[in-house]
Short mmCIF file of C-alpha atoms in Angstrom, two decimals:
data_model
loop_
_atom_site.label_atom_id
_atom_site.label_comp_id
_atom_site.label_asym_id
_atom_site.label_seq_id
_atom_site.Cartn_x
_atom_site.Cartn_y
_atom_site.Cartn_z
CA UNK A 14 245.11 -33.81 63.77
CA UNK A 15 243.66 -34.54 60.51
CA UNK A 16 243.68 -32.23 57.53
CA UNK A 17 239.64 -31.68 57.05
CA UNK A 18 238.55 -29.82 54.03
CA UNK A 19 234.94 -28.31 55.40
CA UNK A 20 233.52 -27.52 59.06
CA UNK A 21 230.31 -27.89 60.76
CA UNK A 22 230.05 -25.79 63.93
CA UNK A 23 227.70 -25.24 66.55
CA UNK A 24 226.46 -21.99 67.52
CA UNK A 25 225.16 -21.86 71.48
CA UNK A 26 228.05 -22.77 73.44
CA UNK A 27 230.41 -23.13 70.91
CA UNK A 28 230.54 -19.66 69.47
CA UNK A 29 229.18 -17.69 72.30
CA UNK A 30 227.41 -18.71 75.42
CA UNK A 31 223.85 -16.54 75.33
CA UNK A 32 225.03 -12.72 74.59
CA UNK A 33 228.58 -13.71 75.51
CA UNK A 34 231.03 -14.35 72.62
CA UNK A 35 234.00 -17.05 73.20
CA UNK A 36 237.64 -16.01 71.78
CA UNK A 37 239.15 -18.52 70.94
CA UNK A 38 236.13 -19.82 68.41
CA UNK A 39 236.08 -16.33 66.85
CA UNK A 40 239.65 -16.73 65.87
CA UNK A 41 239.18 -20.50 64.63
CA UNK A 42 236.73 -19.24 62.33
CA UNK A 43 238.56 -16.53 60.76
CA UNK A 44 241.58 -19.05 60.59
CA UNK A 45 239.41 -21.80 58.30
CA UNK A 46 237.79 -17.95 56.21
CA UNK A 47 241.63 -17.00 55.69
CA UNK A 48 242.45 -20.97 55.12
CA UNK A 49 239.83 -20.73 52.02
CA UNK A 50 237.97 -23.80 53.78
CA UNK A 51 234.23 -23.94 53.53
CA UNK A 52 232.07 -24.00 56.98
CA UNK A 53 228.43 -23.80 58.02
CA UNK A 54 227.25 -23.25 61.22
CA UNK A 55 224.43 -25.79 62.35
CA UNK A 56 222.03 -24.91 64.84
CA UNK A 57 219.08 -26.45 66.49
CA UNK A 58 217.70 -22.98 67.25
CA UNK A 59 214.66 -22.86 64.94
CA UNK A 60 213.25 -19.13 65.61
CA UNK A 61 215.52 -16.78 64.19
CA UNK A 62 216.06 -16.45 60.44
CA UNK A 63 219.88 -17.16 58.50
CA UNK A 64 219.72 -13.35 58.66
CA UNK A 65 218.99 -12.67 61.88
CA UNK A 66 221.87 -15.50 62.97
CA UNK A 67 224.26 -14.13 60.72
CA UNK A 68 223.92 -10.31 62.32
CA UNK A 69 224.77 -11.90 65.48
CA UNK A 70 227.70 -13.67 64.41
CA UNK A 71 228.71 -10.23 62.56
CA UNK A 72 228.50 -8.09 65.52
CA UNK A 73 230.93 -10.35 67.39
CA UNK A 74 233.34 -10.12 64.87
CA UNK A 75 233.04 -13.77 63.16
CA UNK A 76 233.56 -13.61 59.09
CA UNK A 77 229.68 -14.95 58.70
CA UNK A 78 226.61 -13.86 56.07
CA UNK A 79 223.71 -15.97 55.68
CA UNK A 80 224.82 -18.43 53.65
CA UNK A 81 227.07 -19.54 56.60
CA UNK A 82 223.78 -20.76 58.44
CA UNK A 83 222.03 -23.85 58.40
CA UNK A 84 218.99 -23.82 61.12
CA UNK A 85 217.14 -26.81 61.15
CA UNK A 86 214.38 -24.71 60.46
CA UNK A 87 216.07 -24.80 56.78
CA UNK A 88 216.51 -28.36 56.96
CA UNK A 89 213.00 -29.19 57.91
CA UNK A 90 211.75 -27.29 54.63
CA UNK A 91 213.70 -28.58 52.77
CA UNK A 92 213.72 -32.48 53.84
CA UNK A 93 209.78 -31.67 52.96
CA UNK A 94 210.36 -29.99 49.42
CA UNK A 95 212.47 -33.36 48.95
CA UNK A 96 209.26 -35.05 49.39
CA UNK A 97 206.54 -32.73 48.23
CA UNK A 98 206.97 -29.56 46.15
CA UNK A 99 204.64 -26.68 47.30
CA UNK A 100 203.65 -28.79 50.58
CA UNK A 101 200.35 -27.20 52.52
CA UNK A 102 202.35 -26.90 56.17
CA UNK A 103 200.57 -26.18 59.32
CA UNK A 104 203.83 -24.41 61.45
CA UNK A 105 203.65 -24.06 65.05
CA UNK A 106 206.81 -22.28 65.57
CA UNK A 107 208.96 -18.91 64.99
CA UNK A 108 209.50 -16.11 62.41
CA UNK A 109 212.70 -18.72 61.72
CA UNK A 110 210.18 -21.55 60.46
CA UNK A 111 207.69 -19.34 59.11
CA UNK A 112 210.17 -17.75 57.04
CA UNK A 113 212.20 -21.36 55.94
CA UNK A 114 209.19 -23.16 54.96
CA UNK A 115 207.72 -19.81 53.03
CA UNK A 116 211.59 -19.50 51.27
CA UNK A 117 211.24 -23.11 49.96
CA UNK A 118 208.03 -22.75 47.98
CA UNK A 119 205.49 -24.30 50.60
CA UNK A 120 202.33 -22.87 51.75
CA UNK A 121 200.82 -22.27 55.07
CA UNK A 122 197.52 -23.32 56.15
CA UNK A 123 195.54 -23.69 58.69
CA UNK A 124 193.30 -27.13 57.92
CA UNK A 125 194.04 -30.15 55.98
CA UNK A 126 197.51 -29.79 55.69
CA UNK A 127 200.14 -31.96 53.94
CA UNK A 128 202.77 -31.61 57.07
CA UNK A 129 202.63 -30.20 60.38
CA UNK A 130 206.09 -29.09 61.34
CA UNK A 131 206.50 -28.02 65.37
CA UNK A 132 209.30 -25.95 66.23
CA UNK A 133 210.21 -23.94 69.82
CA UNK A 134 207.12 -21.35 69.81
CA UNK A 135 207.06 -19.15 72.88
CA UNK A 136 204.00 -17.81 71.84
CA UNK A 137 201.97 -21.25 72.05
CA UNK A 138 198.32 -21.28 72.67
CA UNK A 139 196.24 -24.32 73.31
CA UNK A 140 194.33 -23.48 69.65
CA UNK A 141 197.66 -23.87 67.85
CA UNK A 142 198.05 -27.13 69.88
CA UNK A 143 194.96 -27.98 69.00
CA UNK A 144 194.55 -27.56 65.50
CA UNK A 145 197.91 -29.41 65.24
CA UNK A 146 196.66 -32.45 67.06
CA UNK A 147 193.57 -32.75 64.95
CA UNK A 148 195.46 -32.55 61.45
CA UNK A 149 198.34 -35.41 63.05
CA UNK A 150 195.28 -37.16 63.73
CA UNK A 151 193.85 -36.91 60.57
CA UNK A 152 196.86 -38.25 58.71
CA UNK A 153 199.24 -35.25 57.90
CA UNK A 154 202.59 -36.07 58.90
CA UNK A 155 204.30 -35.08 61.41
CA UNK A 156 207.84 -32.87 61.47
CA UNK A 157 209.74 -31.41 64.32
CA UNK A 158 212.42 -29.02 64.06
CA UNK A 159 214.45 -30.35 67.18
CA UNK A 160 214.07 -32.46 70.20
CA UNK A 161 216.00 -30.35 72.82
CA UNK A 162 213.93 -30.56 76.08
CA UNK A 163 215.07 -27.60 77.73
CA UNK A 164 215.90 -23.58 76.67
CA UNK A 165 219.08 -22.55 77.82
CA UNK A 166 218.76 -18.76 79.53
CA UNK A 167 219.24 -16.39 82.10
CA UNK A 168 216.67 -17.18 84.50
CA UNK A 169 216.72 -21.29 83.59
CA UNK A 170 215.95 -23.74 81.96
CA UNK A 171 212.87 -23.31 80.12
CA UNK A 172 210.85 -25.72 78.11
CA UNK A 173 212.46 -26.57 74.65
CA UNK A 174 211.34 -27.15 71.25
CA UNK A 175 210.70 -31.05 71.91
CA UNK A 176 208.91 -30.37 75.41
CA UNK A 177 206.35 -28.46 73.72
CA UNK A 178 205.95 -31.33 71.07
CA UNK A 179 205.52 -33.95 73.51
CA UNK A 180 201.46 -32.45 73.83
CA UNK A 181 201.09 -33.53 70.17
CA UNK A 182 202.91 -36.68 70.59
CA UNK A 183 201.49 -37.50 74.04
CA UNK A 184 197.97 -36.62 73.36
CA UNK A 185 197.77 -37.88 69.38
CA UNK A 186 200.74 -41.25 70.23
CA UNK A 187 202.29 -39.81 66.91
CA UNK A 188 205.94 -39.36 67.30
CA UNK A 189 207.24 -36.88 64.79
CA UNK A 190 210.82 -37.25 62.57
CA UNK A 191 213.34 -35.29 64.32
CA UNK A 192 214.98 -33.40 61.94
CA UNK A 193 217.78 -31.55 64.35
CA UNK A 194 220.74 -33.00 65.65
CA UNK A 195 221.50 -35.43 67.10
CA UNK A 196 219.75 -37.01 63.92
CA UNK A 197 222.45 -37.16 60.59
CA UNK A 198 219.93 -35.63 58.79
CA UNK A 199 220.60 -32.10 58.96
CA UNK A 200 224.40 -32.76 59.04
CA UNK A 201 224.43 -34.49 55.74
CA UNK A 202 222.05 -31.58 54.20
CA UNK A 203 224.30 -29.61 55.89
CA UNK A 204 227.92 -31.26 53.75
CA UNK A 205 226.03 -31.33 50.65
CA UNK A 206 225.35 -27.48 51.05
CA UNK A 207 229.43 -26.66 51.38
CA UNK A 208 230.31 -29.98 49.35
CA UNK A 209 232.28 -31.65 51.22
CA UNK A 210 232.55 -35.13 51.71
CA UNK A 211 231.68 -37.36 55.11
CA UNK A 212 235.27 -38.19 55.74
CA UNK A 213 236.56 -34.98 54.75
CA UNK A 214 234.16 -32.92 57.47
CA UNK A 215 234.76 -32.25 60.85
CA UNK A 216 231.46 -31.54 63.10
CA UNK A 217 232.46 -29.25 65.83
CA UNK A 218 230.11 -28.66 69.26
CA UNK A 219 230.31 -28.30 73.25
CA UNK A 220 226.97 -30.61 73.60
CA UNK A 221 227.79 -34.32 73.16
CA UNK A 222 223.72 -35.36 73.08
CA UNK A 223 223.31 -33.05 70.15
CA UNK A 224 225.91 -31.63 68.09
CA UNK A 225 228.55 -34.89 68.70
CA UNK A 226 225.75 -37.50 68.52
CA UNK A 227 224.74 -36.15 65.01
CA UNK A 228 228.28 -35.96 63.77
CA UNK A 229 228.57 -39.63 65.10
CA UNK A 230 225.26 -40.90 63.89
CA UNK A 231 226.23 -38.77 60.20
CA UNK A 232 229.54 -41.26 60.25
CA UNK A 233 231.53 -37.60 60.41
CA UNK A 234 234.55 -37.11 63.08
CA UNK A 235 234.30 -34.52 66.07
CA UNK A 236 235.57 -32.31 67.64
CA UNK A 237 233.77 -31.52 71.20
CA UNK A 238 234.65 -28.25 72.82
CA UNK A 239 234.35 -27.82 76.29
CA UNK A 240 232.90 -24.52 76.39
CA UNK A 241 229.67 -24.75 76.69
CA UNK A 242 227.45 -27.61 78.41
CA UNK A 243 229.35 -31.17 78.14
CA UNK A 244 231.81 -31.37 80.17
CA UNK A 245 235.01 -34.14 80.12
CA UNK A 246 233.29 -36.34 82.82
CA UNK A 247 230.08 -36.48 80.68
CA UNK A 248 232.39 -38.90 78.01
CA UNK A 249 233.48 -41.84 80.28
CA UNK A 250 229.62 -43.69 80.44
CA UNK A 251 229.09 -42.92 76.44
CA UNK A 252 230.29 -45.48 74.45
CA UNK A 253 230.76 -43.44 71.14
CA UNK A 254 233.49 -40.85 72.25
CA UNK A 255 234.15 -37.60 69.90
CA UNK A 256 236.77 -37.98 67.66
CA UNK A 257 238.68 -35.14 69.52
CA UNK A 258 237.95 -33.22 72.81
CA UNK A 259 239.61 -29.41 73.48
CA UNK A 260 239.08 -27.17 75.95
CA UNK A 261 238.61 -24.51 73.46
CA UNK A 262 239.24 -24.23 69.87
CA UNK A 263 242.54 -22.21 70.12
CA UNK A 264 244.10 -25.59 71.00
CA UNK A 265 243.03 -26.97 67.46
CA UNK A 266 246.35 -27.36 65.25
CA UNK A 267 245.99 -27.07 61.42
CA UNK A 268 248.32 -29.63 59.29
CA UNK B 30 173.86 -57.80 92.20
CA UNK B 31 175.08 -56.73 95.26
CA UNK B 32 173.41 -54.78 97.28
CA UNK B 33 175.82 -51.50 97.68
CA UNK B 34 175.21 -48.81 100.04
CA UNK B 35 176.56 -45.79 98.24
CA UNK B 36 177.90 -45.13 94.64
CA UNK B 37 180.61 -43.37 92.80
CA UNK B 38 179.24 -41.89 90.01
CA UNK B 39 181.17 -40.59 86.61
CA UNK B 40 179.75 -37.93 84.40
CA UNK B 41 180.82 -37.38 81.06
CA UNK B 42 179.93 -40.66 79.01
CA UNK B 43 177.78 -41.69 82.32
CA UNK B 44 175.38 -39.15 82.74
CA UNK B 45 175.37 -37.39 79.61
CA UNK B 46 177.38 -37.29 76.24
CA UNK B 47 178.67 -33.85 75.45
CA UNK B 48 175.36 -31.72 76.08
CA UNK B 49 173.12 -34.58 75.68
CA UNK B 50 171.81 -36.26 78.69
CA UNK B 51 171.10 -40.11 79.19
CA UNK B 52 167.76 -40.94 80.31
CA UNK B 53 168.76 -44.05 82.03
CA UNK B 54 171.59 -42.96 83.64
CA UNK B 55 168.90 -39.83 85.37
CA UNK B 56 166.40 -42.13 86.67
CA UNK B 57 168.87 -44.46 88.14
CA UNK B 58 170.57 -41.30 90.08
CA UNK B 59 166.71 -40.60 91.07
CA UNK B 60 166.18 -44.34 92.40
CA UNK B 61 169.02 -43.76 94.86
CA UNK B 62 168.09 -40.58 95.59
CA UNK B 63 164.75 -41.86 96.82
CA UNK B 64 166.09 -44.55 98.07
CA UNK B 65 168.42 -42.53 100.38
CA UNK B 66 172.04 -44.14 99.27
CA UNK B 67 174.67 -41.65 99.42
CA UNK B 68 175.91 -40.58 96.05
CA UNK B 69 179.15 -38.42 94.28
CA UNK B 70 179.52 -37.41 91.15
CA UNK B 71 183.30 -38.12 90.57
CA UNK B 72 184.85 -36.21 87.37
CA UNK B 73 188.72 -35.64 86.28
CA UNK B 74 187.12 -32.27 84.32
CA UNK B 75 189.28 -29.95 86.39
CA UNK B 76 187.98 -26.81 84.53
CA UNK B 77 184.39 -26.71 86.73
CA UNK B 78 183.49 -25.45 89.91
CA UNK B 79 181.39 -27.83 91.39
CA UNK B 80 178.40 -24.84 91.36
CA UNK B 81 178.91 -25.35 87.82
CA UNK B 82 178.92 -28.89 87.39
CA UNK B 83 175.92 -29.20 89.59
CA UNK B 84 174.17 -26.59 87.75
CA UNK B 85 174.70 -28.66 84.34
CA UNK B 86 173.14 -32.10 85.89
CA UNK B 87 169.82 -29.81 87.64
CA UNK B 88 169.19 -28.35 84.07
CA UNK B 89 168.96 -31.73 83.15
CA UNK B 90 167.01 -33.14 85.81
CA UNK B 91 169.16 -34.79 88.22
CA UNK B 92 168.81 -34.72 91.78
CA UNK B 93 172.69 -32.91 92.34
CA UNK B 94 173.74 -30.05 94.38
CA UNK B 95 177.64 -28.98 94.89
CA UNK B 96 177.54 -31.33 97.62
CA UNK B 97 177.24 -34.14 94.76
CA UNK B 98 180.16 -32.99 92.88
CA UNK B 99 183.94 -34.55 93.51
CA UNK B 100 186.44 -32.87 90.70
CA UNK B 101 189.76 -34.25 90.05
CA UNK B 102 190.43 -30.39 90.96
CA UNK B 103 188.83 -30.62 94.62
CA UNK B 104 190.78 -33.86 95.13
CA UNK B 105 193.98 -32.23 94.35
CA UNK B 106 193.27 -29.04 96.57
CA UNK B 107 192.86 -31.64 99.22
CA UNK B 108 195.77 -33.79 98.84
CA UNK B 109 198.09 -30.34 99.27
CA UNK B 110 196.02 -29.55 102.46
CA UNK B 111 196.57 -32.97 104.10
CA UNK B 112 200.37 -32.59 103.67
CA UNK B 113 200.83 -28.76 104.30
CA UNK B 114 198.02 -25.92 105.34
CA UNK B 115 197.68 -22.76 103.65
CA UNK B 116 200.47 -23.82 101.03
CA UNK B 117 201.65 -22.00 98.19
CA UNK B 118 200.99 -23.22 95.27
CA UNK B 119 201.67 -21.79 91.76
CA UNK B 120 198.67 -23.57 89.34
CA UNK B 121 198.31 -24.27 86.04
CA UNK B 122 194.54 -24.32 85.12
CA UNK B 123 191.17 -22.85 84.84
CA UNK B 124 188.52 -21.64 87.32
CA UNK B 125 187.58 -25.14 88.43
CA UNK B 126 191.17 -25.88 89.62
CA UNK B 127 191.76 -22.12 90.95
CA UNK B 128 188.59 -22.27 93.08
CA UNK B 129 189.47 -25.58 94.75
CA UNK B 130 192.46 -24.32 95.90
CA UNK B 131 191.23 -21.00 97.57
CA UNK B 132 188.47 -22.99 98.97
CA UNK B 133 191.09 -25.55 100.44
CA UNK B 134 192.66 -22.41 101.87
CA UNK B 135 196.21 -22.36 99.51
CA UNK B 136 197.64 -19.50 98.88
CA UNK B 137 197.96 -19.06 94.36
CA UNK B 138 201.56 -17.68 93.75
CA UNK B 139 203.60 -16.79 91.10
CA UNK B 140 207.16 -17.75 92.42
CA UNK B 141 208.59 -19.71 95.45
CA UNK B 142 205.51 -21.97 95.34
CA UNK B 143 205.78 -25.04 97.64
CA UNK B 144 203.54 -27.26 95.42
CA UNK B 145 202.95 -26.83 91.44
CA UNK B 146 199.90 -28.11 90.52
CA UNK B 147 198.74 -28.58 86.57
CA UNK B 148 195.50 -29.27 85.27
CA UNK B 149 193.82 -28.52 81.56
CA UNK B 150 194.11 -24.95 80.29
CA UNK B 151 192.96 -23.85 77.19
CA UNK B 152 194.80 -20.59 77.79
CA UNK B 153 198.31 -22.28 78.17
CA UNK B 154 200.95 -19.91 77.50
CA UNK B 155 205.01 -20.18 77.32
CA UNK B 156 205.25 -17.98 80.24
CA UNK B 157 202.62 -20.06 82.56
CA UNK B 158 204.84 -23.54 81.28
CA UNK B 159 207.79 -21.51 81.93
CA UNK B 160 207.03 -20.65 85.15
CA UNK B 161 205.81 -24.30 86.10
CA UNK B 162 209.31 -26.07 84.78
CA UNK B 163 211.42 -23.74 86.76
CA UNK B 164 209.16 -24.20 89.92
CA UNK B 165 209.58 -28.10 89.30
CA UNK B 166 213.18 -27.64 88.44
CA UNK B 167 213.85 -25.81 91.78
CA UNK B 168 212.37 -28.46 94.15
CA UNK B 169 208.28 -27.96 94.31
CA UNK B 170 206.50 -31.06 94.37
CA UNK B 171 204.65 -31.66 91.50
CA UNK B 172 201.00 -32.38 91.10
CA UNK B 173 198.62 -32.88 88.22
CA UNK B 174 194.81 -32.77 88.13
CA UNK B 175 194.24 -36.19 85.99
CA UNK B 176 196.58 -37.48 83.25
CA UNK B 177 193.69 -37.79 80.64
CA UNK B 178 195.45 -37.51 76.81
CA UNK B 179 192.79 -36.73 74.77
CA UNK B 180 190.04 -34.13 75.60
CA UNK B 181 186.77 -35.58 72.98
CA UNK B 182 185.06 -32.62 71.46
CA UNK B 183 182.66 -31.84 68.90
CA UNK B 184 185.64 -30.95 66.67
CA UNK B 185 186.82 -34.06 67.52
CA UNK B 186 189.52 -35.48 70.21
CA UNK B 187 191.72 -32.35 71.46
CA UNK B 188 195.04 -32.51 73.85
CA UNK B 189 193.91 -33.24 77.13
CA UNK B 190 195.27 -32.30 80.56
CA UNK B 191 198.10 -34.98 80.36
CA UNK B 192 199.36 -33.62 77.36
CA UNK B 193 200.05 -30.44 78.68
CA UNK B 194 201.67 -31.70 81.84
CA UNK B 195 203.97 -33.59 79.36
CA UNK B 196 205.37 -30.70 78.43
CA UNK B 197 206.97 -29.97 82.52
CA UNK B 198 207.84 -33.69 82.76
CA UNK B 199 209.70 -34.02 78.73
CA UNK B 200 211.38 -30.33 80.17
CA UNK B 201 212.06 -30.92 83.51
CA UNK B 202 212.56 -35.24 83.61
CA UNK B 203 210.20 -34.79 87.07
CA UNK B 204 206.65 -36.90 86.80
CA UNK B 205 204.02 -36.00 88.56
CA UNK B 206 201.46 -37.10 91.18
CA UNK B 207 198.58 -37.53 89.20
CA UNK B 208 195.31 -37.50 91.50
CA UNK B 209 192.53 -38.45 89.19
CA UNK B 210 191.12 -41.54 87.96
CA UNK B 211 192.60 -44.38 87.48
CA UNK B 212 194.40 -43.79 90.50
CA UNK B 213 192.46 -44.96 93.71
CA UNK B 214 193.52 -41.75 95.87
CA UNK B 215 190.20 -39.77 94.25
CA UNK B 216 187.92 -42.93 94.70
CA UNK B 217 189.41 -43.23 98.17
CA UNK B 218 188.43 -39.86 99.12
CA UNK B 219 185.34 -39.92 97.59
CA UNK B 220 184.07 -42.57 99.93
CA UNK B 221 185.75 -40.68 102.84
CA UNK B 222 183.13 -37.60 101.77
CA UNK B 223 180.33 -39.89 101.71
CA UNK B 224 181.10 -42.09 104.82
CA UNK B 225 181.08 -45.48 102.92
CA UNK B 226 183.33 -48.40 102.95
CA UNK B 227 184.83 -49.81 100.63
CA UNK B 228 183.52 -53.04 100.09
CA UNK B 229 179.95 -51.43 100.09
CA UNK B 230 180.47 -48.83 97.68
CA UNK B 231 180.11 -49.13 93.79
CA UNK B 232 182.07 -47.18 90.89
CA UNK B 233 180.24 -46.47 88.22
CA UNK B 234 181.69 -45.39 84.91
CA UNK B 235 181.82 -45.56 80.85
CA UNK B 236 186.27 -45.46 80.64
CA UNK B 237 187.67 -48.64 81.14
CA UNK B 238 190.91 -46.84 81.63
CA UNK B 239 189.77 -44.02 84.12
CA UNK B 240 186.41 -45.07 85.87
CA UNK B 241 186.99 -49.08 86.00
CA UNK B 242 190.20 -48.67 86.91
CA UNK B 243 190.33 -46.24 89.23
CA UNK B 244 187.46 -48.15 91.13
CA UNK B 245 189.84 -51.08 90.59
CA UNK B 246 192.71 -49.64 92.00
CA UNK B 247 191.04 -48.53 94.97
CA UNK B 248 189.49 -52.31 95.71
CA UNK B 249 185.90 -51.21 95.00
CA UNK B 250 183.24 -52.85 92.68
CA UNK B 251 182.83 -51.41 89.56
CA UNK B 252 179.85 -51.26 86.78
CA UNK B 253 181.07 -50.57 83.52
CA UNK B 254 177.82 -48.93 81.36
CA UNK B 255 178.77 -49.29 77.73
CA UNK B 256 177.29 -45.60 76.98
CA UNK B 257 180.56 -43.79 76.29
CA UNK B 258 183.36 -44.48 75.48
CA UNK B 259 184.99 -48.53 76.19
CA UNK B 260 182.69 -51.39 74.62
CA UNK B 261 182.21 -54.23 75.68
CA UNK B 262 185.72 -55.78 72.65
CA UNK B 263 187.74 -53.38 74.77
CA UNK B 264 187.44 -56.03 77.54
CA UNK B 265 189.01 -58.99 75.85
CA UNK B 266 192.12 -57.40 76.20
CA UNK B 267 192.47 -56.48 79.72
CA UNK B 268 193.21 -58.79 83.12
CA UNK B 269 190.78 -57.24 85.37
CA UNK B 270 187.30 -57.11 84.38
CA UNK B 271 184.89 -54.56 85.64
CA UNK B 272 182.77 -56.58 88.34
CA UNK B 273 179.68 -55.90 85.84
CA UNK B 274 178.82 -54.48 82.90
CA UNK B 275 175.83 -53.46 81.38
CA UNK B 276 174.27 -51.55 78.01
CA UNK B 277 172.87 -49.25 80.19
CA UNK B 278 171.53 -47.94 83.96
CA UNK B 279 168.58 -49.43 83.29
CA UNK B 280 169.08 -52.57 83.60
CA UNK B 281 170.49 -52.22 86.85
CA UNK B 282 169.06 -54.39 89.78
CA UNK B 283 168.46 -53.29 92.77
CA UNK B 284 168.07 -56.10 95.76
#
């Protein structure tokens, strides 16, 4: 196995699976922490704050403080202070977008915005969809965190971040830029944050439609864990196959 | 022009525009009235009883009791009762939709529901699209109300009742059975309720893409009345014309 210099891991499935921590990536982590290697975790999970993510991580024993996380909460605010400084953003979403678009200098409105960035919002009411449609309509442009169709959780699967933005897409025929993986976007945000380089990175994830997919699309090998929701059988009708596949990460071997 | 023997009637953009009624469109409604053809107004506004529909056209003069009314709502109630009596069915909607289905003798349930049925709902929640995609996940047939996108207000054009439902079908990858216009099952049992044939009836409607072709769907004439929303540059485009079209009721012929 290759000698990378900087690691991208998953969170849901690939540290823990809901409340339930997994071993073996525990001890890969503190491994790389001891190992002096750089690694952020990427998640598609838009609602909770670096803070909030990082307490979890903490309580379960993993070596993590909030510059470990990169939510593509982060990454939408700042692929938008790329393009606009001080942006007027209507948010339908979480304290996690509310709080990543506030930390990057942007201000949130309710009419004539610049943006309108949709994230998972279990709190959605048909005004917030509303008042959305009307300003993609009117020519803001459009942002969504992630495109994950369905919630992971105890009693199902529930409607994901990119369900709920299908009403503004559906009803306004504006698709928005994905910003979550699978897109390379918020992986190569993600290397230039820990400075590594593309072919010095190693993106590791149990979901091959999102976390491998963006390491692929990014041009960055993987490492798919089988962990959490892809399973072995999922590879043989993909055409782009990880770069490695584990059952867990204690079978990773450092050169 | 034909002489038809009972007529399928839209509202919004036919009869009236918002709040505002159309003239023409009232004394036509009262020529058949006097004339004794059997009429229905058919809507896919799922959110009325048809009390309150009824009550709308009387305040503005036309000759319409509930009798007259045929909601996209009613049609759906009836749909469920021709396949299973007294079923359980969790809905997504408001009062128009929840009425129909008591009336239609379904029982409204929270869990375990046989049928899930969607319509517009301007008090969506997560929970209520939770509850839906987990119904639809776990077997219930699936039923929407009318697949309209946009919802034209005077704030301008807000997410209809198809943009909701995209959020169960983009969740769950199940599409529904959409009753309303275009598709012929509404005109079909329209002219079931008012004892007319096909080939003697006429649909009458301002949406190309509802009204015209719902009536075309369902092998009835059709009179396009250019008072809402398709003009007449809409047609150049499209492979079935309406059998007429006109500026307005008025000029109507009767033989």
């Amino acid at each position: 196995m290759k000698a990378y210099k900087g690691f991208l891991i998953d969170l849901d499935g690939t540290m823990y699976r809901g409340t339930e921590p997994i071993p073996e990536a525990i001890d890969f982590v503190k491994r790389i922490e001891q190992m002096g290697y750089p690694y952020l975790f990427v998640t598609n999970n838009s609602t909770k704050t670096p803070r909030e993510a990082a307490g979890i991580l903490q309580n379960m024993g993993v070596p993590a403080t909030s510059e470990h996380i990169f939510t593509t909460s982060m990454a939408a605010a700042g692929v938008i202070k790329d393009l606009k400084l001080n942006a007027k953003v209507l948010m339908v979403g979480e304290n996690g977008l509310k709080q990543s678009l506030l930390d990057e200098g942007h201000e949130l409105v309710d009419v004539d915005p610049d943006y309108v960035v949709m994230g998972l919002d279990r709190e959605i009411t048909y005004e917030k969809l509303a008042k959305a449609a009307l300003a993609v309509r009117s020519g803001a442009a459009f942002i969504a965190t992630n495109g994950d169709r369905a919630l992971p959780t105890e009693k199902g699967l529930m409607p994901g971040a990119g369900s709920l933005i299908s009403v503004i897409t559906t009803s306004t025929g504006v698709k928005p830029t994905f910003i979550g993986k699978p897109e390379p976007i918020m992986i190569e945000q993600a290397l230039e944050k820990i400075g590594v380089k593309k072919e010095e990175a190693l993106m590791i994830g149990d979901n091959y439609d999102t976390d491998i997919l963006a390491g692929i699309n990014a041009d960055v090998d993987t490492l798919m864990v089988l962990t959490g929701v892809s399973k072995e059988e999922h590879l043989k009708d993909v055409d782009d196959k990880p770069t490695y596949v584990l059952p867990s990460l204690s079978e990773w071997q450092f050169n």
